[in-house]
Amino acid sequence: MTNSILTSSPIAAVTAAGRAFGWQKAKRLARDHITFIVFGLITLFFILHAPNFASLATANAIGRITAVVSIMAVGMTMVIMCREIDLSVGALASLSAMVGAMLMQTGIAPWLSIPVMTAFGALIGLVNGLIVTRLRIPSFLVTLGMLSILSGTALTLTDSLPVPIGDRTLGKIMANGTLIGLPAAVWWTVAFALAGIYVLHLSVIGRQMAATGGNEAAARFSGIDVDRAKLVAFAVCGACASFAGYMLAARASAGNPSVGVGLELNVIAAVIIGGTSLFGGRGSVIGSVIGAIFIGILAFGLVVIGLSTTIQEIVKGVIIIVAVSLNRR
Amino acid sequence: MSAADNPLPALVSMRGIVKRFGANIVLRIVDFDVRAGEVHALLGENGAGKSTLMKVLLGIHKPDEGTILVLGEPLTSTSTRARLEAGVAMIFQELSLVPAMSVADNLFLGREPMLFGGRIDRRRIRREATDLIARQGFALDPDARIEDLPFAARQQVEILKALSRGASVIVMDEPTSSLTVREEEVLHATIAQLRAAGIGIVYISHRMSEIFRVADRLSVIKDGQIQGPFATDQITIPEVSRLMARSASVVVMKPKARREPGEIVFEVVGLSTARKLRDIGLAVRAGEIVGIAGLVGSGRSTLAKALFGLIPDARGDVRLGGSEIGALATPPRIRAGMALVPEDRRAEGAGRPAQPGRQCGAAQSCRTDVALAGRPVMATRDRHVPRFSRCAAHCLPRAGPAGLGTVRRQPAEGGFRKMVRQQSKTADPRRANGGCRRQRQGGDAGAGAAGRRKGHGGAADHLGAR
Ligand SMILES: Nc1ncnc2c1ncn2[C@@H]1O[C@H](COP(=O)(O)OP(=O)(O)O)[C@@H](O)[C@H]1O
Ligand SMILES: [Mg+2]
């Protein structure tokens, strides 16, 4: 029945206004990438003014210090795509560093501890998601509460004492070992980024996240299980945060209960700098990773230029606000 | 009178629908049906319950009583999703598309074809979307993002979305309220196609002439009750008007003796905002109502907010009660006795969410406005436009991709000054025509205004710059 109406009609000409114009696309391209342009200029500044900034060693160092934020940003991108936020990622990273180190003390095989810790993070993320979707409490509040709970737990576990990791292989697998000249941390970043791209941009669940954040009513009306999309996003975000926290512990050969303090700010900044809208519905994983790398370049560049770490924090904050304001949508 | 011997079967049959919101009984025992291949128009005043009845049909609201059959299947207690799957679709007043996604992606949202590994088959989506668009004869680019498209094109996407999901009944809730005349004609051609294909259409509109052009049957909702259906070729506009008029509220207001307006109490020169408004000049005299007309999205609400100092990037000179006020300051305006009755009172007004038993309909909220009438009051809610448009002196053109043109001041004529008249649902038809004429003169450059006559009372019910 439906087919018979789908015959051609003479009304096509009238609706030619329905076409999008080429210049609109060009304008949007520039608008979408304005922060990249700004950070490109900042990088250029460092290359010109900092001695030996443009070197493979620098790139490796930045890759290493950026890995944690990059990996967490992959999960955060999904949550923000759904028009939610997860403020608990830094605290979860701290807790995971502690729990992971304690897990290693039980004598578990290092390679096995990695998926266990990732699943642990997914579980915490799932709890966040369940509270948000079932109780209809804004994720800002839920995850703010969770931040407090998780960081408190991390400190309570050992009375704020760090937990040493005796096993050297874990550090090699997760952070310091090299493969084809690149540190393991960089390889993990690439792996998480690729997986994130697959989930968010190629798979159906990613499309559902984008629709959920883009217009929740429309998504529901198109038969999308909006709550499930959010649950998956929170779970992935938790998994990424937990993995990143464990990576920090592996790198330092010890679980430190305050290792993740404040990381959520860098992560969210990376996502927004990367062009993902805080209002949901648009964004990209690759943008978030680039955003994280930019933050790394900024921090590293400021050190190389010789600013004290205290002033660095101020400069970094200002630049992040400027970048985010340019990218406000 | 109703074409009872029509052989086509009912696609949808709603029986004895009762719907209350708290103490507000919106629908009391309403029957409604839609047959294959017909356009069934639903009329009624604003707030009569037309949208509510259709939301009950879609399962968005649960009816307190009554049954709903779709193609003979009882669906009364099923979810919206089940209704959609049964072939009932609705084109919303506020469209339900994802703005950041492309046309093709929106058409297949929620039922994307998959490749192995849960990957979306983008190629197939694009191909099938292109086919779908071509077969319906729309000039849509499947790759265009919804947010870049004009309203009419978005509506076409909604219609395609419904068709591609195998809809056999399509509800259109005031589909022409933000269309230009040309776009409206395209829509009507589409409706003719759909009808020829055996799809049943529910058409909600205020515009009487439009209803008689597209509808086969019509029903009128008033005071929670439905009258009809009537075949459109067996009923006349005055008869329908009589059905819609609410006898209780027909307060015959004698036009007050013409009164010359007083001195200028509020004046704006060169008001502009970054996006919507450009160089707007406007003056309000004491005892005067100045109407602002325009299509949805043309900037009426923005203008009202800007006049009240609520738009952060507004520029211009504002004079209120003889003293100069910046374009951007609400507190001095309030001190000087200015008030804004916002468009969305629930979201922007002072009140907390309405409680059961304290609901008030349009008529009551209108009285609230009147209560403020001692001061310059602005009201921009759609519902007020019909009343305002009688005295429309300003006209906002349709928002194009590049924003808005200039609003022109047209000398206001006397005879429509009293705020109280807002309350009157019946107006002198001659005055309505006068309003239209003024509107026509006041339209934007090159645009002829379409003043149409609503049946009851003969008030002009839609004015736009076209
Ligand atoms: N979600 C809701 N909650 C409470 N009251 C509502 C709701 N939706 C509509 N109403 C009330 O129902 C009445 C009918 O509204 P509506 O169906 O939108 O009218 P129409 O579409 O005919 O203009 C109005 O008085 C309105 O205030
Ligand atoms: Mg309505």
mmCIF file of N, CA, C and O in Angstrom, chain B residues 38 62 66 68 74 90 93 111 128 141 149 158 166 190 220 247 352 389 403 445:
data_model
loop_
_atom_site.group_PDB
_atom_site.id
_atom_site.type_symbol
_atom_site.label_atom_id
_atom_site.label_comp_id
_atom_site.label_asym_id
_atom_site.label_seq_id
_atom_site.Cartn_x
_atom_site.Cartn_y
_atom_site.Cartn_z
ATOM 1 N N GLU B 38 -8.926 8.881 3.599
ATOM 2 C CA GLU B 38 -9.653 10.123 3.836
ATOM 3 C C GLU B 38 -8.798 11.093 4.645
ATOM 4 O O GLU B 38 -7.861 10.705 5.329
ATOM 5 N N LYS B 62 -2.274 8.309 28.443
ATOM 6 C CA LYS B 62 -3.185 7.185 28.638
ATOM 7 C C LYS B 62 -4.590 7.729 28.853
ATOM 8 O O LYS B 62 -4.773 8.616 29.682
ATOM 9 N N GLY B 66 -12.225 4.511 27.792
ATOM 10 C CA GLY B 66 -12.377 4.424 26.353
ATOM 11 C C GLY B 66 -11.483 3.364 25.738
ATOM 12 O O GLY B 66 -10.594 2.823 26.386
ATOM 13 N N ILE B 68 -9.387 2.029 22.016
ATOM 14 C CA ILE B 68 -8.784 2.435 20.756
ATOM 15 C C ILE B 68 -8.537 1.177 19.932
ATOM 16 O O ILE B 68 -7.891 0.242 20.399
ATOM 17 N N PRO B 74 -7.386 -4.145 19.261
ATOM 18 C CA PRO B 74 -7.431 -3.263 20.437
ATOM 19 C C PRO B 74 -6.020 -2.899 20.892
ATOM 20 O O PRO B 74 -5.193 -3.767 21.116
ATOM 21 N N MET B 90 2.581 10.327 13.780
ATOM 22 C CA MET B 90 2.178 11.707 14.035
ATOM 23 C C MET B 90 3.282 12.650 13.586
ATOM 24 O O MET B 90 4.452 12.423 13.871
ATOM 25 N N GLN B 93 3.909 19.172 16.047
ATOM 26 C CA GLN B 93 4.047 20.616 15.957
ATOM 27 C C GLN B 93 5.503 20.986 16.216
ATOM 28 O O GLN B 93 6.098 21.765 15.506
ATOM 29 N N ARG B 111 16.067 2.039 13.534
ATOM 30 C CA ARG B 111 15.924 0.757 12.809
ATOM 31 C C ARG B 111 16.960 0.703 11.696
ATOM 32 O O ARG B 111 16.662 0.369 10.557
ATOM 33 N N GLU B 128 18.599 3.763 0.322
ATOM 34 C CA GLU B 128 17.153 3.656 0.526
ATOM 35 C C GLU B 128 16.521 5.006 0.801
ATOM 36 O O GLU B 128 15.395 5.262 0.385
ATOM 37 N N ASP B 141 17.998 16.641 0.068
ATOM 38 C CA ASP B 141 19.319 16.061 -0.031
ATOM 39 C C ASP B 141 19.482 15.091 1.135
ATOM 40 O O ASP B 141 19.432 15.511 2.288
ATOM 41 N N LEU B 149 18.150 22.678 7.422
ATOM 42 C CA LEU B 149 17.005 22.684 6.525
ATOM 43 C C LEU B 149 15.916 23.628 7.014
ATOM 44 O O LEU B 149 15.732 23.813 8.212
ATOM 45 N N GLU B 158 9.761 14.315 8.155
ATOM 46 C CA GLU B 158 8.868 13.639 9.100
ATOM 47 C C GLU B 158 7.852 12.774 8.369
ATOM 48 O O GLU B 158 7.550 11.652 8.785
ATOM 49 N N GLY B 166 5.845 2.408 7.281
ATOM 50 C CA GLY B 166 4.597 1.739 6.938
ATOM 51 C C GLY B 166 3.382 2.306 7.619
ATOM 52 O O GLY B 166 2.441 1.582 7.946
ATOM 53 N N THR B 190 1.088 16.763 -1.335
ATOM 54 C CA THR B 190 1.539 15.526 -0.701
ATOM 55 C C THR B 190 0.369 14.799 -0.047
ATOM 56 O O THR B 190 0.224 13.584 -0.165
ATOM 57 N N VAL B 220 -15.547 18.557 15.250
ATOM 58 C CA VAL B 220 -15.239 19.745 16.049
ATOM 59 C C VAL B 220 -15.220 19.349 17.521
ATOM 60 O O VAL B 220 -16.146 18.705 18.006
ATOM 61 N N SER B 247 -20.723 29.075 23.609
ATOM 62 C CA SER B 247 -21.774 30.004 23.981
ATOM 63 C C SER B 247 -21.470 30.671 25.320
ATOM 64 O O SER B 247 -21.723 31.838 25.541
ATOM 65 N N ARG B 352 4.863 28.069 39.981
ATOM 66 C CA ARG B 352 5.359 26.704 40.001
ATOM 67 C C ARG B 352 4.442 25.875 39.115
ATOM 68 O O ARG B 352 3.401 26.362 38.675
ATOM 69 N N SER B 389 -3.881 39.884 16.121
ATOM 70 C CA SER B 389 -3.693 40.151 14.709
ATOM 71 C C SER B 389 -4.778 41.057 14.161
ATOM 72 O O SER B 389 -4.633 41.624 13.111
ATOM 73 N N GLY B 403 18.767 34.937 8.579
ATOM 74 C CA GLY B 403 18.191 35.714 9.660
ATOM 75 C C GLY B 403 17.003 36.512 9.191
ATOM 76 O O GLY B 403 16.280 36.091 8.303
ATOM 77 N N ALA B 445 8.527 43.643 2.562
ATOM 78 C CA ALA B 445 8.668 44.014 1.164
ATOM 79 C C ALA B 445 8.314 42.868 0.237
ATOM 80 O O ALA B 445 8.849 41.781 0.348
#
